[in-house]
Coordinates of C-alpha atoms (C1' of nucleotides) in Angstrom, one line a residue:
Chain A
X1 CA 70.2 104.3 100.8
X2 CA 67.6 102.9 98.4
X3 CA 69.3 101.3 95.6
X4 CA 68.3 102.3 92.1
X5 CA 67.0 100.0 89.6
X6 CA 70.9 99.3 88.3
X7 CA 69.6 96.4 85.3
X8 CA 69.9 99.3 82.4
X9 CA 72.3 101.9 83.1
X10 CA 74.6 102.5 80.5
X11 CA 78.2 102.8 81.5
X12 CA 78.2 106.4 80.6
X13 CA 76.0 107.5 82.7
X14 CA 77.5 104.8 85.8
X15 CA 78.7 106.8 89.2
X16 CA 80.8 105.4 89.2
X17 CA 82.5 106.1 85.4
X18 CA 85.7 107.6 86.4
X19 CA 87.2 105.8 89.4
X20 CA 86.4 102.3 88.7
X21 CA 88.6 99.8 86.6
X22 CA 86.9 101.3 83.7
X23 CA 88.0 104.6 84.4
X24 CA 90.4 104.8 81.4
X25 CA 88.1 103.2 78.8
X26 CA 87.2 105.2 75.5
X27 CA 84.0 105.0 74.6
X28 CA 84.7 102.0 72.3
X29 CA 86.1 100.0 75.0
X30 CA 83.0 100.9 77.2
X31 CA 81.0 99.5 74.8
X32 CA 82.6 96.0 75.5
X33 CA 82.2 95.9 79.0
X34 CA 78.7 97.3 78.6
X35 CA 78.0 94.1 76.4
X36 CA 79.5 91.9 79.4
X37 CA 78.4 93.6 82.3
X38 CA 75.1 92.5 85.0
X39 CA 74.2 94.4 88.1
X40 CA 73.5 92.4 90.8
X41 CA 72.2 93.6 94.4
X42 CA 73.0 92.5 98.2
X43 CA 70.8 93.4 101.3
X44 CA 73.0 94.3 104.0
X45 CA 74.6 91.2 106.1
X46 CA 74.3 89.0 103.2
X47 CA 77.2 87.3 102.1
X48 CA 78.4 87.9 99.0
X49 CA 81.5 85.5 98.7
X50 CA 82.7 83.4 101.3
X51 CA 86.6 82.9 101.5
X52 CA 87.6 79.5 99.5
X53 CA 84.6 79.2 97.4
X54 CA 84.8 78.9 93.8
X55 CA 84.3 82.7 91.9
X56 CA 83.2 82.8 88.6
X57 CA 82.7 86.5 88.5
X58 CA 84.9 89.9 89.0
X59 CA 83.0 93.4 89.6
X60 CA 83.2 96.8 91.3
X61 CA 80.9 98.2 93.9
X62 CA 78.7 100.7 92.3
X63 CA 76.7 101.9 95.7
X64 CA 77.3 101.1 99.1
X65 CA 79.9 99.3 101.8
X66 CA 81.4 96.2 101.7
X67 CA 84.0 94.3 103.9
X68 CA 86.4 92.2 103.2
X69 CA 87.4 90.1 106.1
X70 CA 89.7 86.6 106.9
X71 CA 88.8 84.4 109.6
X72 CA 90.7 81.9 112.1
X73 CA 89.2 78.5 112.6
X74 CA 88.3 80.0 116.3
X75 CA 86.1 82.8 115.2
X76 CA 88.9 85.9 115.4
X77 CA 88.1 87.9 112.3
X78 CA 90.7 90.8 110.9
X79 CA 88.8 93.2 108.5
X80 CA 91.5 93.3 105.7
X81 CA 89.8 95.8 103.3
X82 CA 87.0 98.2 103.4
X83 CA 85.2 98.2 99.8
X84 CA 83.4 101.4 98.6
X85 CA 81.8 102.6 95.4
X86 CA 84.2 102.0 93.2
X87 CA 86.5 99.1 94.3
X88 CA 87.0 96.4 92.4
X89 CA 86.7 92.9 94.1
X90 CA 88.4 89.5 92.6
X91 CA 91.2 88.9 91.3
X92 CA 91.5 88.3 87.4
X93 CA 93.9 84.8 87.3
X94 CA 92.7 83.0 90.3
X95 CA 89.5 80.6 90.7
X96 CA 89.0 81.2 94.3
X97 CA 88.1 83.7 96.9
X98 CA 90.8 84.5 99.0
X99 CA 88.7 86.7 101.6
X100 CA 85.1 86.5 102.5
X101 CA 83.1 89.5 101.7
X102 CA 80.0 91.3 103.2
X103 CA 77.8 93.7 101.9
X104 CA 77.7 96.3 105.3
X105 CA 75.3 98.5 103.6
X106 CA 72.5 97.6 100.7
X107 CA 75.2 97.2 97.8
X108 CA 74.8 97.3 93.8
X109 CA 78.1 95.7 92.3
X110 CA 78.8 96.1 88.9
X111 CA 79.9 92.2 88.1
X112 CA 81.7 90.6 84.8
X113 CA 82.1 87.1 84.4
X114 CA 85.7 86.3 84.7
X115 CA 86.5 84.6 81.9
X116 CA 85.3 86.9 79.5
X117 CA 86.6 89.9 81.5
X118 CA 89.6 88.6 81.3
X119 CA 89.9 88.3 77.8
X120 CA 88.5 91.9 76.9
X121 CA 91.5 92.5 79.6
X122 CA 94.1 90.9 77.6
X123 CA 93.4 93.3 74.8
X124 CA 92.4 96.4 76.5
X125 CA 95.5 98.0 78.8
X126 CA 93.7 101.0 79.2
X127 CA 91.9 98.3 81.3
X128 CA 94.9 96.8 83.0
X129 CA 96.5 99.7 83.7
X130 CA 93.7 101.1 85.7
X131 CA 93.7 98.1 87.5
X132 CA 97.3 98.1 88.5
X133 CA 97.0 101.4 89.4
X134 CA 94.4 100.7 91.9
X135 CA 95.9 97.6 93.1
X136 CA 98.8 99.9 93.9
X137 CA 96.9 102.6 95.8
X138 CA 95.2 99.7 97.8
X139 CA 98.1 98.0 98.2
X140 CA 99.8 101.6 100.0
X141 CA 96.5 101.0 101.9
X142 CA 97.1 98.0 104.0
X143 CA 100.5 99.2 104.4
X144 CA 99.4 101.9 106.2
X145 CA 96.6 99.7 107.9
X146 CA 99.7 97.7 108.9
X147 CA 101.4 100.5 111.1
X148 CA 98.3 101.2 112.9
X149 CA 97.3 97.3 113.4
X150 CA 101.2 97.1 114.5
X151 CA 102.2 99.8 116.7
X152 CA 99.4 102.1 117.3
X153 CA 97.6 102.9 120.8
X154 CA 94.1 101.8 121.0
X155 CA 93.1 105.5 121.1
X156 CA 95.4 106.0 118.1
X157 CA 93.6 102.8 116.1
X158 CA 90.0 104.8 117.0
X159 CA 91.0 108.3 115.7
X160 CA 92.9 106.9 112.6
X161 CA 90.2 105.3 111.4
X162 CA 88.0 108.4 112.5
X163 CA 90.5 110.7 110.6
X164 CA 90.3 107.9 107.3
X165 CA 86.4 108.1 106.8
X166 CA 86.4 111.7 108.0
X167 CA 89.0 112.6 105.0
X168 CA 87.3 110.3 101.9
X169 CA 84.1 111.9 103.2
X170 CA 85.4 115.4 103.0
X171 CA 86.7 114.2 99.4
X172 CA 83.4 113.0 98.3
X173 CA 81.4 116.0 99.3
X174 CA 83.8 118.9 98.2
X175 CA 83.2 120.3 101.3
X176 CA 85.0 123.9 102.6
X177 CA 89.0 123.7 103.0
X178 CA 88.9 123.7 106.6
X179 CA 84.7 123.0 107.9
X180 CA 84.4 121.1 110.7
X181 CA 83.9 117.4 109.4
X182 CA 80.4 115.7 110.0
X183 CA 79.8 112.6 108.7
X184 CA 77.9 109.0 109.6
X185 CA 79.8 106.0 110.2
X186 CA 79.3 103.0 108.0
X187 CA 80.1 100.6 110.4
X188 CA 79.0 98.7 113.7
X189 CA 81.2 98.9 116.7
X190 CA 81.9 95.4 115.9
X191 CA 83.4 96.1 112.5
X192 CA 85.1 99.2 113.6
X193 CA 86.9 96.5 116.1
X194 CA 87.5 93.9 113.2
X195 CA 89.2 96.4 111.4
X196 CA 91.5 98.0 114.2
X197 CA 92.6 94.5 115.9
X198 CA 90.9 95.5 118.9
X199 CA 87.5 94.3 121.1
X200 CA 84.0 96.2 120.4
X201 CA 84.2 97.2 124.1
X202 CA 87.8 98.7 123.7
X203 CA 85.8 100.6 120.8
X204 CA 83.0 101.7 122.8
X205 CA 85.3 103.1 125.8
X206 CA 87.9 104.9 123.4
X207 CA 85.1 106.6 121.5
X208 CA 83.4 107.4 124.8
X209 CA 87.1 108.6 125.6
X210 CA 87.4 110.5 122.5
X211 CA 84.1 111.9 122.7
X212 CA 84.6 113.3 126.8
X213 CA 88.0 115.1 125.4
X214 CA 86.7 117.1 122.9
X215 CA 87.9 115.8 120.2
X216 CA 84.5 114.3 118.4
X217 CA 81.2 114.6 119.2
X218 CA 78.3 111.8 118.9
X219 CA 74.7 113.0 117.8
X220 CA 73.4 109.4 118.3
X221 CA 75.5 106.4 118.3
X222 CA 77.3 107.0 114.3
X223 CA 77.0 111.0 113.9
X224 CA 79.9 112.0 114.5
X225 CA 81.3 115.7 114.0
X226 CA 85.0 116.7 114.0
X227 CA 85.8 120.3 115.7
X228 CA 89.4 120.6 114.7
X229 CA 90.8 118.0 111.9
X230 CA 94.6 118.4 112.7
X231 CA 93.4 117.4 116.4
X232 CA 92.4 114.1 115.2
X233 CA 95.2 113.5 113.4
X234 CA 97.5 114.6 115.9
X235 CA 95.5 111.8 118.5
X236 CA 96.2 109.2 115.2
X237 CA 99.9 110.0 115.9
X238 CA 99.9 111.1 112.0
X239 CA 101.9 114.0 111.2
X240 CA 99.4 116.5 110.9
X241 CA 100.5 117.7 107.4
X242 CA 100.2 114.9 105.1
X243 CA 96.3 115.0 105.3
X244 CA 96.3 118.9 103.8
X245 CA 97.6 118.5 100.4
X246 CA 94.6 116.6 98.5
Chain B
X1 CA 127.4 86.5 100.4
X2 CA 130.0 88.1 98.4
X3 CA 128.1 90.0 95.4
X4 CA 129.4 89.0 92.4
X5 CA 129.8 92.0 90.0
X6 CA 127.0 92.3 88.3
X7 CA 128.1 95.6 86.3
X8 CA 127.6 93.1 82.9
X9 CA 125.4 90.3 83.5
X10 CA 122.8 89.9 80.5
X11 CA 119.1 89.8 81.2
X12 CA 119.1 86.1 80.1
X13 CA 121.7 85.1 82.3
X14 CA 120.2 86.8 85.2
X15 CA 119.4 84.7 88.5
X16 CA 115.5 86.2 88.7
X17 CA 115.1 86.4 85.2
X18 CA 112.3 83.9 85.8
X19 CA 110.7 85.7 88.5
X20 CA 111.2 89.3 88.3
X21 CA 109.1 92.1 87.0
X22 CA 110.7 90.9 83.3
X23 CA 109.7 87.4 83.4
X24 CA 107.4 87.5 80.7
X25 CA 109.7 89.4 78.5
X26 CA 110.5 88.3 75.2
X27 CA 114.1 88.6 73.9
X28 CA 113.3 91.7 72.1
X29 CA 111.2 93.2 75.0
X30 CA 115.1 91.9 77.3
X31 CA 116.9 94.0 74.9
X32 CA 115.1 96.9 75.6
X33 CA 115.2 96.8 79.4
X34 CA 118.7 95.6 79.1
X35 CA 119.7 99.1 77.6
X36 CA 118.3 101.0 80.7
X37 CA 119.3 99.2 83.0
X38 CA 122.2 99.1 85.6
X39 CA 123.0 97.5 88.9
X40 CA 123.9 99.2 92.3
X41 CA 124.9 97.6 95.4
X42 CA 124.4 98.2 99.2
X43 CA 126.1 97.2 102.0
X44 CA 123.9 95.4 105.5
X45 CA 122.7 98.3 107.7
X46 CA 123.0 101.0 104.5
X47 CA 119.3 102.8 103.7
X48 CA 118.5 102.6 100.5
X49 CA 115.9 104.8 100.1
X50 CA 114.2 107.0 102.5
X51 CA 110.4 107.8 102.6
X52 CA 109.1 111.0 101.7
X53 CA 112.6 111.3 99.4
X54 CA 112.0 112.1 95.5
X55 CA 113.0 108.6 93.7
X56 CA 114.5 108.7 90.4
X57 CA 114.5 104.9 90.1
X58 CA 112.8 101.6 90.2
X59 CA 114.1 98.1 90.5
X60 CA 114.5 94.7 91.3
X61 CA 116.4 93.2 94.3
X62 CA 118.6 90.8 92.7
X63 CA 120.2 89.1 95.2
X64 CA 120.1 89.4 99.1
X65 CA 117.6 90.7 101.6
X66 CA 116.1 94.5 102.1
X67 CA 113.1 95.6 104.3
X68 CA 110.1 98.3 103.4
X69 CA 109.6 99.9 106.8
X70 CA 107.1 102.9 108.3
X71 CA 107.8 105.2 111.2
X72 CA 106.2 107.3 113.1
X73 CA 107.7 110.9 114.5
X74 CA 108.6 109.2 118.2
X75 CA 110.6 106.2 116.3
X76 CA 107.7 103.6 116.6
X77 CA 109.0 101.3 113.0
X78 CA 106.6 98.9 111.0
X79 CA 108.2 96.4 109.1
X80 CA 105.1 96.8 105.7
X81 CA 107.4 94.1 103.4
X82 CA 110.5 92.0 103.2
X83 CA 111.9 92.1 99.8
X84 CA 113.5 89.5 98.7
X85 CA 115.4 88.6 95.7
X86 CA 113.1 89.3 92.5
X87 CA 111.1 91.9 94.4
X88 CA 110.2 95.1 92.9
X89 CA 110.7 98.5 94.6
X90 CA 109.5 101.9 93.5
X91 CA 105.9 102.8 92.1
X92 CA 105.5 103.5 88.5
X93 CA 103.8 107.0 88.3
X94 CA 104.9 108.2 91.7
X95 CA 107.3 110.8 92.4
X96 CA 108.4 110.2 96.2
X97 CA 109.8 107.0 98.2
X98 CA 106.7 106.0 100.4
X99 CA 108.9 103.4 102.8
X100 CA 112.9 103.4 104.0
X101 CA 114.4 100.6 102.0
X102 CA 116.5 99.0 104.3
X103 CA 119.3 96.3 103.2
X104 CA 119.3 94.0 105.9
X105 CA 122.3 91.9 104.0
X106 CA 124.4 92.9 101.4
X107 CA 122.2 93.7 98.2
X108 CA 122.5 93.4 94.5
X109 CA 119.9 95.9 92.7
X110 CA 119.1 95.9 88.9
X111 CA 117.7 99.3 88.2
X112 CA 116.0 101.6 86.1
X113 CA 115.5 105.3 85.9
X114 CA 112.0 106.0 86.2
X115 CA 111.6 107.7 83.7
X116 CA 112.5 105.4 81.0
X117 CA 111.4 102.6 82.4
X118 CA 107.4 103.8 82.3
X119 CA 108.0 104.5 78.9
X120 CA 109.2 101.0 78.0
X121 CA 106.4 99.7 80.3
X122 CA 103.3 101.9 78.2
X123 CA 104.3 100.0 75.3
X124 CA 105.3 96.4 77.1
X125 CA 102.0 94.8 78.0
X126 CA 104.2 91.5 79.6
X127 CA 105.9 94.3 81.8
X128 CA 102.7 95.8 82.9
X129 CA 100.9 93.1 83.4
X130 CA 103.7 90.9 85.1
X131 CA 103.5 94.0 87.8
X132 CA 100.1 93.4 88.1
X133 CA 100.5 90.2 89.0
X134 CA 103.0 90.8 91.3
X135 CA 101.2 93.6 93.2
X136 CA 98.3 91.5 93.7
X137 CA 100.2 88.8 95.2
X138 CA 101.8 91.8 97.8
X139 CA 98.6 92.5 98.6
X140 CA 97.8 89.7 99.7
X141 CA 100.5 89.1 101.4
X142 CA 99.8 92.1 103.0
X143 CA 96.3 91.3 104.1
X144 CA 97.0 88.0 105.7
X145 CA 99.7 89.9 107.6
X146 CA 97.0 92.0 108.5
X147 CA 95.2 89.0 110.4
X148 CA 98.8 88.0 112.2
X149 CA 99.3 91.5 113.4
X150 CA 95.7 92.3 114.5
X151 CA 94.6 89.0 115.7
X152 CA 97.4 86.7 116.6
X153 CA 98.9 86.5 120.0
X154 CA 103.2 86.9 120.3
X155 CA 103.7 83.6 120.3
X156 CA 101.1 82.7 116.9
X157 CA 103.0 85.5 115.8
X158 CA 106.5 84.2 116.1
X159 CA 105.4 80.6 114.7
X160 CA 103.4 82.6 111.6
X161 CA 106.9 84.1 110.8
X162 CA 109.1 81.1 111.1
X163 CA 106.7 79.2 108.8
X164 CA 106.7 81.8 106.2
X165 CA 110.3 81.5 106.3
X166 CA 110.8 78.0 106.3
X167 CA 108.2 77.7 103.6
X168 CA 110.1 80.1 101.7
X169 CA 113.5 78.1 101.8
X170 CA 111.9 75.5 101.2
X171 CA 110.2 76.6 97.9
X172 CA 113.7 77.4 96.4
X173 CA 116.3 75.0 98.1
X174 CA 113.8 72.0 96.4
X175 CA 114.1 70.3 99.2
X176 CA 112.0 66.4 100.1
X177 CA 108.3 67.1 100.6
X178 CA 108.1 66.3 104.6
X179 CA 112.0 67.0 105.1
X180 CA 113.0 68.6 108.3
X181 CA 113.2 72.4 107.4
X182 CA 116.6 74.0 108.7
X183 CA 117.3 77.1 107.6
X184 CA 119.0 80.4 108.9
X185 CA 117.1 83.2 110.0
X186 CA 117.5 86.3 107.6
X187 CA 116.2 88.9 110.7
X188 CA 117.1 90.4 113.8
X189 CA 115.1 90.1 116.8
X190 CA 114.4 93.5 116.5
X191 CA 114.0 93.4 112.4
X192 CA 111.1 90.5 113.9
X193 CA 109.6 92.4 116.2
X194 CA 109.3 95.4 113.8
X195 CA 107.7 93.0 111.1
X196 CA 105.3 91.3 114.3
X197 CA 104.5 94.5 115.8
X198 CA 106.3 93.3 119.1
X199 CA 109.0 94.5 121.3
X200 CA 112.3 92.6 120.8
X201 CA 112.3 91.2 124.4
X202 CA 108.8 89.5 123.6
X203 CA 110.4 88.4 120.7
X204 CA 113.5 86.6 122.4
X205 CA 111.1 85.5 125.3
X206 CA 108.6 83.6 122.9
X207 CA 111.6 82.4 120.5
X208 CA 112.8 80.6 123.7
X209 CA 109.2 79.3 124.9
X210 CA 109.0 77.5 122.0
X211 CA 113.0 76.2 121.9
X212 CA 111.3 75.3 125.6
X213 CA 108.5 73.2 124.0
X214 CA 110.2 71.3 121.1
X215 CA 108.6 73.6 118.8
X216 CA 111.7 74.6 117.1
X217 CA 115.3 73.7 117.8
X218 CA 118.0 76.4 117.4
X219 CA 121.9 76.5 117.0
X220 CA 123.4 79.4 117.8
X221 CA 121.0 82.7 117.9
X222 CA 120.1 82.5 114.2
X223 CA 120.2 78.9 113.1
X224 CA 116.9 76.8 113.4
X225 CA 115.5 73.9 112.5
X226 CA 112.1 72.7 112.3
X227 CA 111.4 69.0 113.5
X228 CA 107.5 69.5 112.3
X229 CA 106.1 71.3 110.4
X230 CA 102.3 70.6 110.8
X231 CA 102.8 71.3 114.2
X232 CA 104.5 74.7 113.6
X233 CA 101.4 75.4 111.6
X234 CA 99.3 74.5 114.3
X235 CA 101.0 77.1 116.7
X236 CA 100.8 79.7 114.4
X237 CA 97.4 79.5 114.2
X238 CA 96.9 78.7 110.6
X239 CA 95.0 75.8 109.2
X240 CA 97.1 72.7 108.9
X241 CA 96.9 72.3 105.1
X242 CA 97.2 75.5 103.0
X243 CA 101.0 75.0 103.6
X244 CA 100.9 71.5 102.5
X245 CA 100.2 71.9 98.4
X246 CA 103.1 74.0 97.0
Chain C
dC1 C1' 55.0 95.9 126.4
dG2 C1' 58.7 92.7 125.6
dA3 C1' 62.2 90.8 122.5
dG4 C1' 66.3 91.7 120.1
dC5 C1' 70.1 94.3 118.9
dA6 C1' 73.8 97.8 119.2
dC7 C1' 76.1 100.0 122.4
dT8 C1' 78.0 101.4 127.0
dT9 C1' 80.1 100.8 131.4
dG10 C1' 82.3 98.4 135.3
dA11 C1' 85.5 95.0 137.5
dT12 C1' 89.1 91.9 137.1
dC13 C1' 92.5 89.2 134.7
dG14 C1' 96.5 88.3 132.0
dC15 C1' 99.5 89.2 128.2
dT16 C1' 102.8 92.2 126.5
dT17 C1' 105.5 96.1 127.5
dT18 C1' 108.8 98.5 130.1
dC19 C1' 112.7 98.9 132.8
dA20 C1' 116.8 96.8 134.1
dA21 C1' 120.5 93.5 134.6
dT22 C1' 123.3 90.0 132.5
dA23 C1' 125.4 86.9 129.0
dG24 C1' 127.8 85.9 124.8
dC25 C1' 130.3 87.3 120.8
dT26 C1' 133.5 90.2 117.9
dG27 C1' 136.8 93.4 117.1
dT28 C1' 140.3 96.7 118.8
dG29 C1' 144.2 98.2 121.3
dG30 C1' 147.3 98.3 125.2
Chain D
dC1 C1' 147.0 87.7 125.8
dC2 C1' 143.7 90.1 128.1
dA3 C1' 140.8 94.2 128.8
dC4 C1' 137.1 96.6 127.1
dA5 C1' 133.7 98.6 124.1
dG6 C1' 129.8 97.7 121.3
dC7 C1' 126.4 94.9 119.7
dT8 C1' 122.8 91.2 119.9
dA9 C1' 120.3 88.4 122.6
dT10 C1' 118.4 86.5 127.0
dT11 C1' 116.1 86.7 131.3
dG12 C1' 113.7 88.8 135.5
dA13 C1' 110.4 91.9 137.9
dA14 C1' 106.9 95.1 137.8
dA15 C1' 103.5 98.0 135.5
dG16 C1' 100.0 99.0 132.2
dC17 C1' 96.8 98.3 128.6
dG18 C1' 93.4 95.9 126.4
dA19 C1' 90.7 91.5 126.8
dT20 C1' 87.4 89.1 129.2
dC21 C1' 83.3 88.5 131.9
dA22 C1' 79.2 90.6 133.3
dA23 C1' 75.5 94.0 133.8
dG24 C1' 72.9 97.5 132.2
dT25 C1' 71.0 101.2 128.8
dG26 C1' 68.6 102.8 124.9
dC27 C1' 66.5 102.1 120.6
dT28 C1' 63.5 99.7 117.1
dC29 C1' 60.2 96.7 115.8
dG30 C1' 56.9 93.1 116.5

DNA sequence: CGAGCACTTGATCGCTTTCAATAGCTGTGG
DNA sequence: CCACAGCTATTGAAAGCGATCAAGTGCTCG
């Protein structure tokens, strides 16, 4: 998880290239976010917006995991959004934060300062049009997130959010139709609880659950390796077809 | 809440003209939509759309009130939106329905076939990025929903609602600043407890706690008034202010 | 070796659900 | 006019699930 030195990559050769709000660019309107653009770097746990501060800047993560997450005055934190390589944080139009986010792995964002991102924005909808389409796709997100936070099982939360990494990983790596899934977990127990309305301890026991049924299993504390997908998403309470067609 | 027929209402003469996917329309770009468009009408209780179904069409809710709900196989609903008038429904780009569309009253619809409609949208940047704008500000509706369903106990839950509600009326009825809200409750118990994640008995039990504790006063089942505001804030969890600057 | 951290496990408590009965209202039909 | 069905809402009693409080384990790093 060492971070590259990001300061000169061009934004043809970016990982990123082809999911990111830039996505749709041609290589002339690359150019202008090239001459915009600055990488900047978080360690993991750092901050790197807190909710209600000022932003000045709008970007996309380029490597690593980020969490977005709202907090009551009491301390009781909801996870509202889980940011990976190429998700765009801020919103173009408003001056503050609305969430607080935290790098949960060494992160490289791509960043633009807002107000001339938003002007290349005003004149680029290849730009904009990207970015509603993502906004879409993450808004269908925390839809979904809203049926399990609402009326899911505590064992249901756990294997939903299993099933969720499980299926982004099996989209990253291209791997076999039907191979047993294996992946790491990016998060702590705590952030697996601030992200499925639950306690860490209610975490531990329903992975420990999960794990003494057969339906994962742990090398370690984050290894975890899926036997039988439509298992999984049978436990999430998911109809166990909807996860076949990608 | 007799619908007026709409069948020939101009664009410019349209009560969410101002607020509507169209807002930022010119009178040219009005023309255009105004030639695609057409209005439908649903009865309370009639389904408008339901998820997984092909959707030939996109719109606005003109008048009344519909829900976006999810369900799972053994009947377990999620209220994901309330869509009220000026709301959009339908995903540019997308083929099926991903929610039931529910009319909870009797509802006014301006649509557009899909097709069409994308087309006048590729070339109408104010279209495009008016949906922009509105997405985001879903999404962050549904995000702090996120925190009441995850983290907020029945009775945080219940006040969180009412306030939305009562801020809600009072954003369009223009009423005095500090003014004692009254308004009439658009939901169900059960429409609530779908939207709270609750049962419908926790619902009446909590809506009668805080009758109990002068939080709210009600007439009849449906009718309530709010004596104070600040401290409906405070019940629901929520940092006295925010509401306070609208 | 000991401190610190992430995680696990146990025991108990309490809030929300579940099951069940009842009340109030509206519309229909004898 | 009253009886009754159908619906929404309220209220009670009991059960269950997840939270809370509290140890204890295993690992990493000084």
């Amino acid at each position: 998880m060492n971070s590259p030195t990001f300061t000169h990559v061009k934004c043809g050769d970016c990982p990123i290239r082809h999911r990111a709000v830039c996505a749709r660019c041609n290589a002339d309107e690359l150019e202008e976010l090239d001459a915009i653009k600055y990488y900047r770097t978080y360690e993991a746990g750092q901050t790197v917006i807190w909710a209600g501060d000022p932003m000045n800047f709008v970007g996309s993560v380029v490597s690593g995991i980020a969490t977005l997450t709202q907090t009551m005055e009491d301390g009781r934190t909801q996870m509202v959004g889980l940011l990976l390589p190429s998700d765009f944080v801020g919103r173009p139009g408003r001056d503050g934060a609305a969430y607080n986010v935290v790098a949960t792995s060494d992160i490289v964002m791509c960043c633009f300062r807002k107000k001339p991102f938003e002007e290349v924005m005003a004149r680029t909808p290849h730009i904009a049009h990207r970015l509603l389409e993502m906004t879409l796709d993450e808004l269908d997100a925390a839809r979904e997130w809203m049926l399990v936070l609402g009326r899911k099982t505590a064992r249901e939360k756990i294997a939903s959010l299993l099933a969720i990494i499980a299926r982004r990983d099996a989209s990253l790596s291209q791997g076999g139709p039907q191979a047993a899934m294996i992946f790491d977990l990016p998060l702590t127990r705590e952030a697996m609880a601030d992200y499925l309305g639950l306690t860490l301890e209610t975490v531990s026991r329903q992975m420990s659950a999960l794990k003494r049924d057969g339906v994962i299993q742990l090398q370690g504390k984050r290894h975890v390796t899926i036997p039988d997908m439509v298992r999984l998403m049978d436990e999430a309470g998911d109809d166990s077809d909807g996860g076949m067609l990608m």
